[in-house]
Amino acid sequence: QVPLVESGGGSVQAGGSLRLSCVATGYTFCMGWFRQAPGKEREGVAIIDNEGNPKYVSSVEGRFTISKDKAANTLYLQMNNLKPEDTAMYYCAALVGGGNWVCDMNCSGGDCYANIPLGVRYNRWGQGTQVTVSS
């Protein structure tokens, strides 16, 4: 097992900032942040793929920055210029095990995949941290 421990959520006004942290114990092939708002499907927000490249959902491009401290095995999500539509439960997720392909982030049918064609799901999840943005 590779436990994931998140922290950093909270309540802010629109335009404010928060930083989420996720500490992983053990090896991960790729890691990222996902979110789920009430009544909506879970979606990928940002990941760092196994080549070290960040990927973002278009709605957060230019506002959120994902980074990783390899020595501390800690993943961060710096969220600036937050909007009410960013309100959601944010989850850290990781894939333990991989292959000769590059991680992606796609959620469908209640699952989130690092590789949809191969059916590889993110297989480690944190408990979630709530982010609430008021207008």
CSV table of N, CA, C and O in Angstrom, one decimal:
chain,number,residue,atom,x,y,z
A,1,GLN,N,0.8,-1.2,0.0
A,1,GLN,CA,0.0,0.0,0.0
A,1,GLN,C,0.9,1.2,0.0
A,1,GLN,O,1.9,1.3,0.6
A,2,VAL,N,0.4,2.2,-0.7
A,2,VAL,CA,1.1,3.5,-0.7
A,2,VAL,C,0.1,4.6,-0.2
A,2,VAL,O,-0.7,5.1,-0.9
A,3,PRO,N,0.1,4.8,1.1
A,3,PRO,CA,-0.8,5.8,1.6
A,3,PRO,C,-0.6,7.2,1.1
A,3,PRO,O,0.6,7.6,0.9
A,4,LEU,N,-1.6,7.9,0.9
A,4,LEU,CA,-1.6,9.3,0.4
A,4,LEU,C,-2.2,10.2,1.5
A,4,LEU,O,-3.4,9.9,1.8
A,5,VAL,N,-1.6,11.2,2.0
A,5,VAL,CA,-2.1,12.0,3.0
A,5,VAL,C,-2.1,13.5,2.5
A,5,VAL,O,-1.1,14.1,2.2
A,6,GLU,N,-3.3,14.0,2.4
A,6,GLU,CA,-3.5,15.4,1.9
A,6,GLU,C,-3.7,16.4,3.0
A,6,GLU,O,-4.2,16.0,4.1
A,7,SER,N,-3.4,17.6,2.6
A,7,SER,CA,-3.7,18.7,3.5
A,7,SER,C,-3.8,20.0,2.7
A,7,SER,O,-3.4,20.0,1.6
A,8,GLY,N,-4.3,21.1,3.3
A,8,GLY,CA,-4.3,22.4,2.7
A,8,GLY,C,-5.6,22.9,2.2
A,8,GLY,O,-5.6,24.0,1.7
A,9,GLY,N,-6.6,22.2,2.3
A,9,GLY,CA,-7.9,22.7,1.8
A,9,GLY,C,-8.4,23.8,2.8
A,9,GLY,O,-7.8,24.1,3.8
A,10,GLY,N,-9.5,24.4,2.4
A,10,GLY,CA,-10.1,25.5,3.2
A,10,GLY,C,-11.1,26.3,2.5
A,10,GLY,O,-11.5,25.9,1.4
A,11,SER,N,-11.5,27.4,3.1
A,11,SER,CA,-12.5,28.3,2.5
A,11,SER,C,-11.8,29.6,2.2
A,11,SER,O,-11.1,30.2,3.0
A,12,VAL,N,-12.0,30.1,1.0
A,12,VAL,CA,-11.4,31.4,0.6
A,12,VAL,C,-12.5,32.2,-0.3
A,12,VAL,O,-13.4,31.6,-0.8
A,13,GLN,N,-12.2,33.5,-0.4
A,13,GLN,CA,-13.1,34.2,-1.3
A,13,GLN,C,-12.5,34.1,-2.7
A,13,GLN,O,-11.3,33.8,-2.9
A,14,ALA,N,-13.4,34.4,-3.7
A,14,ALA,CA,-12.9,34.4,-5.1
A,14,ALA,C,-11.7,35.3,-5.2
A,14,ALA,O,-11.7,36.4,-4.7
A,15,GLY,N,-10.8,34.8,-6.0
A,15,GLY,CA,-9.5,35.6,-6.2
A,15,GLY,C,-8.4,35.2,-5.3
A,15,GLY,O,-7.3,35.6,-5.4
A,16,GLY,N,-8.8,34.4,-4.2
A,16,GLY,CA,-7.8,34.0,-3.3
A,16,GLY,C,-7.0,32.8,-3.7
A,16,GLY,O,-7.1,32.3,-4.8
A,17,SER,N,-6.1,32.3,-2.8
A,17,SER,CA,-5.2,31.3,-3.1
A,17,SER,C,-5.2,30.2,-2.0
A,17,SER,O,-5.4,30.5,-0.8
A,18,LEU,N,-4.9,29.0,-2.4
A,18,LEU,CA,-4.7,27.9,-1.5
A,18,LEU,C,-3.6,27.0,-2.1
A,18,LEU,O,-3.4,27.0,-3.3
A,19,ARG,N,-2.9,26.3,-1.2
A,19,ARG,CA,-2.0,25.3,-1.6
A,19,ARG,C,-2.3,24.0,-1.0
A,19,ARG,O,-2.4,23.9,0.2
A,20,LEU,N,-2.5,23.0,-1.8
A,20,LEU,CA,-2.7,21.6,-1.4
A,20,LEU,C,-1.4,20.8,-1.4
A,20,LEU,O,-0.6,21.0,-2.2
A,21,SER,N,-1.3,19.9,-0.4
A,21,SER,CA,-0.1,19.0,-0.3
A,21,SER,C,-0.6,17.6,-0.2
A,21,SER,O,-1.6,17.3,0.4
A,22,CYS,N,0.3,16.7,-0.7
A,22,CYS,CA,0.0,15.3,-0.7
A,22,CYS,C,1.3,14.5,-0.5
A,22,CYS,O,2.1,14.6,-1.3
A,23,VAL,N,1.4,13.9,0.6
A,23,VAL,CA,2.6,13.1,0.9
A,23,VAL,C,2.3,11.6,0.6
A,23,VAL,O,1.3,11.0,1.1
A,24,ALA,N,3.2,11.1,-0.2
A,24,ALA,CA,3.1,9.7,-0.6
A,24,ALA,C,4.2,8.9,0.1
A,24,ALA,O,5.3,9.4,0.2
A,25,THR,N,3.8,7.7,0.6
A,25,THR,CA,4.8,6.8,1.2
A,25,THR,C,5.0,5.7,0.3
A,25,THR,O,4.2,4.8,0.1
A,26,GLY,N,6.2,5.7,-0.4
A,26,GLY,CA,6.4,4.6,-1.4
A,26,GLY,C,6.5,5.1,-2.8
A,26,GLY,O,6.2,6.3,-3.1
A,27,TYR,N,6.8,4.2,-3.7
A,27,TYR,CA,7.0,4.5,-5.1
A,27,TYR,C,5.6,4.8,-5.8
A,27,TYR,O,4.7,4.0,-5.6
A,28,THR,N,5.6,5.8,-6.6
A,28,THR,CA,4.4,6.1,-7.5
A,28,THR,C,4.9,6.3,-8.9
A,28,THR,O,5.9,6.9,-9.1
A,29,PHE,N,4.2,5.8,-9.8
A,29,PHE,CA,4.5,5.9,-11.3
A,29,PHE,C,4.1,7.3,-11.7
A,29,PHE,O,4.8,8.0,-12.5
A,30,CYS,N,3.0,7.8,-11.3
A,30,CYS,CA,2.5,9.2,-11.6
A,30,CYS,C,1.5,9.6,-10.5
A,30,CYS,O,0.9,8.7,-9.9
A,31,MET,N,1.4,10.9,-10.3
A,31,MET,CA,0.5,11.4,-9.3
A,31,MET,C,-0.2,12.6,-9.8
A,31,MET,O,0.3,13.3,-10.7
A,32,GLY,N,-1.3,12.9,-9.2
A,32,GLY,CA,-2.1,14.1,-9.6
A,32,GLY,C,-3.2,14.4,-8.6
A,32,GLY,O,-3.4,13.8,-7.6
A,33,TRP,N,-3.9,15.4,-9.0
A,33,TRP,CA,-5.0,16.0,-8.3
A,33,TRP,C,-6.3,15.8,-9.1
A,33,TRP,O,-6.3,16.2,-10.3
A,34,PHE,N,-7.3,15.4,-8.4
A,34,PHE,CA,-8.6,15.3,-9.0
A,34,PHE,C,-9.6,16.0,-8.1
A,34,PHE,O,-9.3,16.2,-6.9
A,35,ARG,N,-10.8,16.3,-8.6
A,35,ARG,CA,-11.8,17.0,-7.8
A,35,ARG,C,-13.2,16.5,-8.2
A,35,ARG,O,-13.4,16.1,-9.3
A,36,GLN,N,-14.1,16.6,-7.2
A,36,GLN,CA,-15.5,16.3,-7.4
A,36,GLN,C,-16.4,17.2,-6.7
A,36,GLN,O,-16.3,17.4,-5.5
A,37,ALA,N,-17.2,17.9,-7.5
A,37,ALA,CA,-18.2,18.8,-6.9
A,37,ALA,C,-19.5,18.1,-6.7
A,37,ALA,O,-19.7,17.1,-7.4
A,38,PRO,N,-20.3,18.6,-5.8
A,38,PRO,CA,-21.6,17.9,-5.5
A,38,PRO,C,-22.4,17.7,-6.8
A,38,PRO,O,-22.6,18.7,-7.6
A,39,GLY,N,-22.9,16.5,-7.1
A,39,GLY,CA,-23.7,16.3,-8.2
A,39,GLY,C,-23.0,16.2,-9.6
A,39,GLY,O,-23.6,16.1,-10.6
A,40,LYS,N,-21.6,16.3,-9.5
A,40,LYS,CA,-20.8,16.2,-10.7
A,40,LYS,C,-19.9,15.0,-10.7
A,40,LYS,O,-19.6,14.5,-9.6
A,41,GLU,N,-19.5,14.6,-11.9
A,41,GLU,CA,-18.5,13.5,-12.0
A,41,GLU,C,-17.1,14.0,-11.6
A,41,GLU,O,-16.8,15.2,-11.7
A,42,ARG,N,-16.3,13.1,-11.0
A,42,ARG,CA,-15.0,13.5,-10.7
A,42,ARG,C,-14.2,13.8,-12.0
A,42,ARG,O,-14.4,13.2,-13.0
A,43,GLU,N,-13.3,14.8,-11.8
A,43,GLU,CA,-12.5,15.2,-13.0
A,43,GLU,C,-11.0,15.4,-12.6
A,43,GLU,O,-10.7,15.7,-11.5
A,44,GLY,N,-10.2,15.2,-13.6
A,44,GLY,CA,-8.8,15.4,-13.4
A,44,GLY,C,-8.5,16.9,-13.4
A,44,GLY,O,-9.0,17.6,-14.3
A,45,VAL,N,-7.7,17.3,-12.5
A,45,VAL,CA,-7.3,18.8,-12.4
A,45,VAL,C,-5.9,19.0,-13.0
A,45,VAL,O,-5.7,19.8,-13.8
A,46,ALA,N,-5.0,18.2,-12.4
A,46,ALA,CA,-3.6,18.3,-12.8
A,46,ALA,C,-2.8,17.1,-12.4
A,46,ALA,O,-3.1,16.5,-11.4
A,47,ILE,N,-1.9,16.6,-13.3
A,47,ILE,CA,-1.0,15.5,-12.9
A,47,ILE,C,0.4,15.9,-13.3
A,47,ILE,O,0.6,16.8,-14.1
A,48,ILE,N,1.3,15.2,-12.7
A,48,ILE,CA,2.7,15.1,-13.2
A,48,ILE,C,2.9,13.7,-13.7
A,48,ILE,O,2.7,12.7,-13.0
A,49,ASP,N,3.1,13.6,-15.0
A,49,ASP,CA,3.2,12.3,-15.6
A,49,ASP,C,4.5,11.6,-15.3
A,49,ASP,O,5.4,12.2,-14.7
A,50,ASN,N,4.7,10.4,-15.8
A,50,ASN,CA,5.9,9.7,-15.4
A,50,ASN,C,7.1,10.2,-16.1
A,50,ASN,O,8.2,9.7,-15.8
A,51,GLU,N,7.0,11.1,-17.0
A,51,GLU,CA,8.1,11.8,-17.6
A,51,GLU,C,8.4,13.1,-16.9
A,51,GLU,O,9.3,13.9,-17.4
A,52,GLY,N,7.6,13.4,-15.9
A,52,GLY,CA,7.8,14.6,-15.1
A,52,GLY,C,7.1,15.9,-15.7
A,52,GLY,O,7.4,17.0,-15.3
A,53,ASN,N,6.3,15.7,-16.7
A,53,ASN,CA,5.6,16.8,-17.3
A,53,ASN,C,4.2,17.0,-16.7
A,53,ASN,O,3.5,16.1,-16.4
A,54,PRO,N,3.9,18.3,-16.4
A,54,PRO,CA,2.6,18.6,-15.9
A,54,PRO,C,1.6,18.7,-16.9
A,54,PRO,O,1.8,19.0,-18.1
A,55,LYS,N,0.4,18.3,-16.5
A,55,LYS,CA,-0.8,18.4,-17.4
A,55,LYS,C,-1.9,19.0,-16.6
A,55,LYS,O,-2.1,18.7,-15.4
A,56,TYR,N,-2.7,19.8,-17.3
A,56,TYR,CA,-3.8,20.5,-16.6
A,56,TYR,C,-5.1,20.4,-17.4
A,56,TYR,O,-5.1,20.4,-18.6
A,57,VAL,N,-6.2,20.4,-16.6
A,57,VAL,CA,-7.5,20.6,-17.3
A,57,VAL,C,-7.5,22.1,-17.7
A,57,VAL,O,-7.0,23.0,-17.1
A,58,SER,N,-8.2,22.3,-18.8
A,58,SER,CA,-8.1,23.6,-19.4
A,58,SER,C,-8.7,24.7,-18.5
A,58,SER,O,-8.2,25.9,-18.5
A,59,SER,N,-9.7,24.4,-17.6
A,59,SER,CA,-10.3,25.4,-16.8
A,59,SER,C,-9.4,25.9,-15.7
A,59,SER,O,-9.7,26.9,-15.1
A,60,VAL,N,-8.3,25.3,-15.5
A,60,VAL,CA,-7.3,25.8,-14.4
A,60,VAL,C,-6.0,26.2,-15.0
A,60,VAL,O,-5.2,26.7,-14.2
A,61,GLU,N,-5.8,26.1,-16.3
A,61,GLU,CA,-4.6,26.5,-16.9
A,61,GLU,C,-4.3,28.0,-16.6
A,61,GLU,O,-5.2,28.8,-16.7
A,62,GLY,N,-3.1,28.3,-16.2
A,62,GLY,CA,-2.7,29.6,-15.9
A,62,GLY,C,-3.0,30.1,-14.5
A,62,GLY,O,-2.6,31.1,-14.0
A,63,ARG,N,-3.8,29.3,-13.8
A,63,ARG,CA,-4.2,29.6,-12.4
A,63,ARG,C,-3.6,28.6,-11.4
A,63,ARG,O,-3.3,29.0,-10.3
A,64,PHE,N,-3.5,27.4,-11.7
A,64,PHE,CA,-3.0,26.3,-10.9
A,64,PHE,C,-1.7,25.9,-11.3
A,64,PHE,O,-1.4,25.8,-12.5
A,65,THR,N,-0.8,25.5,-10.4
A,65,THR,CA,0.5,25.0,-10.7
A,65,THR,C,0.7,23.7,-9.9
A,65,THR,O,0.6,23.7,-8.6
A,66,ILE,N,1.0,22.6,-10.5
A,66,ILE,CA,1.3,21.4,-9.9
A,66,ILE,C,2.9,21.2,-9.8
A,66,ILE,O,3.6,21.6,-10.8
A,67,SER,N,3.3,20.7,-8.7
A,67,SER,CA,4.8,20.5,-8.6
A,67,SER,C,5.0,19.3,-7.6
A,67,SER,O,4.1,18.9,-6.9
A,68,LYS,N,6.2,18.8,-7.6
A,68,LYS,CA,6.5,17.7,-6.8
A,68,LYS,C,7.9,17.8,-6.2
A,68,LYS,O,8.9,18.2,-6.9
A,69,ASP,N,8.0,17.6,-4.9
A,69,ASP,CA,9.3,17.6,-4.2
A,69,ASP,C,9.7,16.1,-4.2
A,69,ASP,O,9.1,15.3,-3.4
A,70,LYS,N,10.6,15.7,-5.0
A,70,LYS,CA,10.9,14.3,-5.2
A,70,LYS,C,11.5,13.7,-3.9
A,70,LYS,O,11.3,12.6,-3.5
A,71,ALA,N,12.4,14.5,-3.2
A,71,ALA,CA,13.1,14.1,-2.0
A,71,ALA,C,12.1,13.8,-0.9
A,71,ALA,O,12.2,12.8,-0.2
A,72,ALA,N,11.1,14.6,-0.8
A,72,ALA,CA,10.1,14.4,0.2
A,72,ALA,C,8.9,13.6,-0.3
A,72,ALA,O,7.9,13.3,0.5
A,73,ASN,N,8.9,13.2,-1.6
A,73,ASN,CA,7.8,12.5,-2.2
A,73,ASN,C,6.4,13.2,-1.9
A,73,ASN,O,5.4,12.5,-1.5
A,74,THR,N,6.4,14.5,-2.1
A,74,THR,CA,5.3,15.3,-1.8
A,74,THR,C,4.8,16.0,-3.0
A,74,THR,O,5.6,16.6,-3.7
A,75,LEU,N,3.5,16.0,-3.3
A,75,LEU,CA,2.9,16.6,-4.4
A,75,LEU,C,2.2,17.9,-4.0
A,75,LEU,O,1.5,17.8,-2.9
A,76,TYR,N,2.3,18.9,-4.7
A,76,TYR,CA,1.7,20.2,-4.4
A,76,TYR,C,0.7,20.6,-5.5
A,76,TYR,O,1.0,20.3,-6.6
A,77,LEU,N,-0.3,21.4,-5.1
A,77,LEU,CA,-1.1,22.1,-6.1
A,77,LEU,C,-1.3,23.5,-5.6
A,77,LEU,O,-2.0,23.7,-4.6
A,78,GLN,N,-0.6,24.4,-6.2
A,78,GLN,CA,-0.8,25.8,-5.9
A,78,GLN,C,-2.0,26.4,-6.7
A,78,GLN,O,-1.9,26.3,-7.9
A,79,MET,N,-3.0,26.9,-6.0
A,79,MET,CA,-4.2,27.3,-6.7
A,79,MET,C,-4.3,28.8,-6.4
A,79,MET,O,-4.5,29.3,-5.3
A,80,ASN,N,-4.2,29.6,-7.5
A,80,ASN,CA,-4.4,31.1,-7.4
A,80,ASN,C,-5.6,31.5,-8.2
A,80,ASN,O,-6.1,30.8,-9.0
A,81,ASN,N,-6.0,32.7,-7.9
A,81,ASN,CA,-7.2,33.3,-8.6
A,81,ASN,C,-8.4,32.3,-8.6
A,81,ASN,O,-9.0,32.0,-9.6
A,82,LEU,N,-8.6,31.8,-7.4
A,82,LEU,CA,-9.7,30.8,-7.3
A,82,LEU,C,-11.1,31.3,-7.6
A,82,LEU,O,-11.3,32.5,-7.3
A,83,LYS,N,-11.9,30.5,-8.2
A,83,LYS,CA,-13.2,30.9,-8.6
A,83,LYS,C,-14.3,30.0,-7.9
A,83,LYS,O,-13.9,28.9,-7.5
A,84,PRO,N,-15.5,30.5,-7.7
A,84,PRO,CA,-16.5,29.7,-7.1
A,84,PRO,C,-16.7,28.3,-7.8
A,84,PRO,O,-16.9,27.3,-7.1
A,85,GLU,N,-16.5,28.2,-9.0
A,85,GLU,CA,-16.6,26.9,-9.7
A,85,GLU,C,-15.5,26.0,-9.4
A,85,GLU,O,-15.5,24.8,-9.8
A,86,ASP,N,-14.5,26.4,-8.7
A,86,ASP,CA,-13.4,25.5,-8.2
A,86,ASP,C,-13.8,24.8,-6.9
A,86,ASP,O,-13.1,23.9,-6.5
A,87,THR,N,-14.9,25.2,-6.4
A,87,THR,CA,-15.4,24.5,-5.1
A,87,THR,C,-15.6,23.0,-5.4
A,87,THR,O,-16.4,22.6,-6.3
A,88,ALA,N,-15.0,22.2,-4.6
A,88,ALA,CA,-15.1,20.8,-4.7
A,88,ALA,C,-14.3,20.1,-3.6
A,88,ALA,O,-13.5,20.7,-2.9
A,89,MET,N,-14.4,18.8,-3.6
A,89,MET,CA,-13.5,18.0,-2.8
A,89,MET,C,-12.4,17.6,-3.7
A,89,MET,O,-12.6,17.1,-4.8
A,90,TYR,N,-11.2,17.9,-3.2
A,90,TYR,CA,-10.0,17.6,-4.0
A,90,TYR,C,-9.3,16.4,-3.5
A,90,TYR,O,-9.1,16.2,-2.3
A,91,TYR,N,-8.9,15.5,-4.4
A,91,TYR,CA,-8.3,14.2,-4.1
A,91,TYR,C,-6.9,14.1,-4.7
A,91,TYR,O,-6.8,14.4,-5.9
A,92,CYS,N,-6.0,13.7,-3.9
A,92,CYS,CA,-4.7,13.3,-4.5
A,92,CYS,C,-4.8,11.8,-4.9
A,92,CYS,O,-5.4,11.0,-4.2
A,93,ALA,N,-4.2,11.5,-6.0
A,93,ALA,CA,-4.3,10.2,-6.6
A,93,ALA,C,-2.9,9.8,-7.1
A,93,ALA,O,-2.2,10.6,-7.6
A,94,ALA,N,-2.7,8.5,-7.1
A,94,ALA,CA,-1.4,8.0,-7.6
A,94,ALA,C,-1.6,6.7,-8.3
A,94,ALA,O,-2.6,6.0,-8.0
A,95,LEU,N,-0.7,6.4,-9.2
A,95,LEU,CA,-0.7,5.1,-9.9
A,95,LEU,C,0.6,4.4,-9.4
A,95,LEU,O,1.7,4.9,-9.5
A,96,VAL,N,0.4,3.2,-8.8
A,96,VAL,CA,1.5,2.4,-8.4
A,96,VAL,C,1.5,1.3,-9.5
A,96,VAL,O,0.6,0.5,-9.6
A,97,GLY,N,2.7,1.3,-10.2
A,97,GLY,CA,2.8,0.3,-11.3
A,97,GLY,C,2.5,1.1,-12.6
A,97,GLY,O,1.7,2.1,-12.6
A,98,GLY,N,3.1,0.7,-13.6
A,98,GLY,CA,2.8,1.4,-14.9
A,98,GLY,C,3.3,0.6,-16.1
A,98,GLY,O,3.3,-0.6,-16.0
A,99,GLY,N,3.7,1.3,-17.1
A,99,GLY,CA,4.2,0.6,-18.3
A,99,GLY,C,4.9,1.5,-19.2
A,99,GLY,O,5.3,2.6,-18.8
A,100,ASN,N,5.1,1.1,-20.4
A,100,ASN,CA,5.9,1.9,-21.4
A,100,ASN,C,4.9,2.8,-22.1
A,100,ASN,O,4.7,2.7,-23.3
A,101,TRP,N,4.3,3.7,-21.3
A,101,TRP,CA,3.4,4.7,-21.8
A,101,TRP,C,3.4,5.9,-20.9
A,101,TRP,O,3.9,5.8,-19.8
A,102,VAL,N,2.8,7.0,-21.3
A,102,VAL,CA,2.8,8.2,-20.5
A,102,VAL,C,1.4,8.3,-19.8
A,102,VAL,O,0.4,8.2,-20.5
A,103,CYS,N,1.4,8.7,-18.5
A,103,CYS,CA,0.2,8.8,-17.8
A,103,CYS,C,-0.7,10.0,-18.3
A,103,CYS,O,-0.2,11.0,-18.8
A,104,ASP,N,-1.9,9.8,-18.2
A,104,ASP,CA,-2.9,10.8,-18.6
A,104,ASP,C,-3.9,10.9,-17.4
A,104,ASP,O,-3.7,10.2,-16.4
A,105,MET,N,-4.9,11.7,-17.5
A,105,MET,CA,-5.9,11.9,-16.5
A,105,MET,C,-7.3,12.0,-17.2
A,105,MET,O,-7.6,13.0,-17.8
A,106,ASN,N,-8.0,10.9,-17.1
A,106,ASN,CA,-9.3,10.9,-17.7
A,106,ASN,C,-10.3,10.2,-16.8
A,106,ASN,O,-10.0,9.1,-16.4
A,107,CYS,N,-11.4,10.8,-16.5
A,107,CYS,CA,-12.4,10.2,-15.6
A,107,CYS,C,-13.6,9.9,-16.4
A,107,CYS,O,-14.1,10.8,-17.2
A,108,SER,N,-14.1,8.7,-16.2
A,108,SER,CA,-15.3,8.4,-16.9
A,108,SER,C,-16.1,7.3,-16.2
A,108,SER,O,-15.4,6.3,-15.7
A,109,GLY,N,-17.3,7.4,-16.1
A,109,GLY,CA,-18.1,6.3,-15.4
A,109,GLY,C,-17.7,6.1,-14.0
A,109,GLY,O,-17.8,4.9,-13.5
A,110,GLY,N,-17.3,7.1,-13.3
A,110,GLY,CA,-16.9,6.9,-11.9
A,110,GLY,C,-15.5,6.5,-11.6
A,110,GLY,O,-15.1,6.4,-10.5
A,111,ASP,N,-14.7,6.2,-12.7
A,111,ASP,CA,-13.3,5.9,-12.5
A,111,ASP,C,-12.5,6.9,-13.1
A,111,ASP,O,-12.9,7.6,-14.1
A,112,CYS,N,-11.2,7.0,-12.7
A,112,CYS,CA,-10.2,7.9,-13.3
A,112,CYS,C,-9.1,7.1,-13.7
A,112,CYS,O,-8.5,6.2,-13.0
A,113,TYR,N,-8.7,7.3,-15.0
A,113,TYR,CA,-7.7,6.4,-15.6
A,113,TYR,C,-6.4,7.2,-15.9
A,113,TYR,O,-6.4,8.4,-16.4
A,114,ALA,N,-5.3,6.5,-15.7
A,114,ALA,CA,-4.0,6.9,-16.2
A,114,ALA,C,-3.8,6.5,-17.7
A,114,ALA,O,-3.1,7.2,-18.4
A,115,ASN,N,-4.5,5.5,-18.1
A,115,ASN,CA,-4.5,5.0,-19.5
A,115,ASN,C,-5.8,4.4,-19.8
A,115,ASN,O,-6.1,3.3,-19.4
A,116,ILE,N,-6.6,5.2,-20.5
A,116,ILE,CA,-8.0,4.6,-20.8
A,116,ILE,C,-7.9,3.4,-21.7
A,116,ILE,O,-8.6,2.4,-21.5
A,117,PRO,N,-7.2,3.5,-22.9
A,117,PRO,CA,-7.2,2.3,-23.8
A,117,PRO,C,-6.8,1.0,-23.0
A,117,PRO,O,-7.3,-0.1,-23.4
A,118,LEU,N,-5.9,1.1,-22.1
A,118,LEU,CA,-5.4,-0.1,-21.4
A,118,LEU,C,-6.3,-0.4,-20.1
A,118,LEU,O,-6.1,-1.4,-19.4
A,119,GLY,N,-7.1,0.6,-19.8
A,119,GLY,CA,-8.0,0.4,-18.6
A,119,GLY,C,-7.2,0.5,-17.3
A,119,GLY,O,-7.7,-0.1,-16.3
A,120,VAL,N,-6.2,1.3,-17.3
A,120,VAL,CA,-5.3,1.4,-16.1
A,120,VAL,C,-5.9,2.6,-15.2
A,120,VAL,O,-5.8,3.7,-15.6
A,121,ARG,N,-6.4,2.2,-14.1
A,121,ARG,CA,-7.0,3.2,-13.2
A,121,ARG,C,-5.9,3.7,-12.2
A,121,ARG,O,-5.0,3.0,-11.8
A,122,TYR,N,-6.1,5.0,-11.7
A,122,TYR,CA,-5.3,5.4,-10.6
A,122,TYR,C,-5.8,4.5,-9.4
A,122,TYR,O,-7.0,4.4,-9.1
A,123,ASN,N,-4.8,4.0,-8.7
A,123,ASN,CA,-5.1,2.9,-7.7
A,123,ASN,C,-4.8,3.3,-6.3
A,123,ASN,O,-4.8,2.4,-5.4
A,124,ARG,N,-4.4,4.5,-6.1
A,124,ARG,CA,-4.2,5.0,-4.7
A,124,ARG,C,-4.9,6.3,-4.6
A,124,ARG,O,-4.6,7.2,-5.4
A,125,TRP,N,-5.7,6.5,-3.5
A,125,TRP,CA,-6.4,7.8,-3.4
A,125,TRP,C,-6.3,8.3,-1.9
A,125,TRP,O,-6.3,7.5,-1.0
A,126,GLY,N,-6.2,9.6,-1.8
A,126,GLY,CA,-6.2,10.2,-0.5
A,126,GLY,C,-7.6,10.3,0.0
A,126,GLY,O,-8.6,10.0,-0.7
A,127,GLN,N,-7.8,10.8,1.2
A,127,GLN,CA,-9.1,10.9,1.8
A,127,GLN,C,-9.9,12.1,1.3
A,127,GLN,O,-11.1,12.2,1.5
A,128,GLY,N,-9.2,13.0,0.6
A,128,GLY,CA,-9.9,14.2,0.1
A,128,GLY,C,-9.8,15.4,1.0
A,128,GLY,O,-9.7,15.2,2.3
A,129,THR,N,-9.7,16.6,0.5
A,129,THR,CA,-9.7,17.8,1.2
A,129,THR,C,-10.6,18.8,0.6
A,129,THR,O,-10.6,19.0,-0.7
A,130,GLN,N,-11.4,19.5,1.3
A,130,GLN,CA,-12.5,20.3,0.8
A,130,GLN,C,-11.9,21.7,0.5
A,130,GLN,O,-11.2,22.3,1.3
A,131,VAL,N,-12.2,22.2,-0.7
A,131,VAL,CA,-11.9,23.6,-1.1
A,131,VAL,C,-13.2,24.3,-1.4
A,131,VAL,O,-14.0,23.8,-2.2
A,132,THR,N,-13.5,25.4,-0.7
A,132,THR,CA,-14.7,26.1,-0.9
A,132,THR,C,-14.3,27.6,-1.3
A,132,THR,O,-13.6,28.2,-0.5
A,133,VAL,N,-14.9,28.0,-2.4
A,133,VAL,CA,-14.6,29.4,-2.9
A,133,VAL,C,-15.9,30.2,-2.9
A,133,VAL,O,-16.8,29.8,-3.6
A,134,SER,N,-16.0,31.2,-2.2
A,134,SER,CA,-17.2,32.0,-2.1
A,134,SER,C,-17.0,33.3,-3.0
A,134,SER,O,-15.9,33.8,-3.2
A,135,SER,N,-18.1,33.7,-3.6
A,135,SER,CA,-18.1,34.9,-4.5
A,135,SER,C,-18.2,36.2,-3.7
A,135,SER,O,-18.5,36.2,-2.5
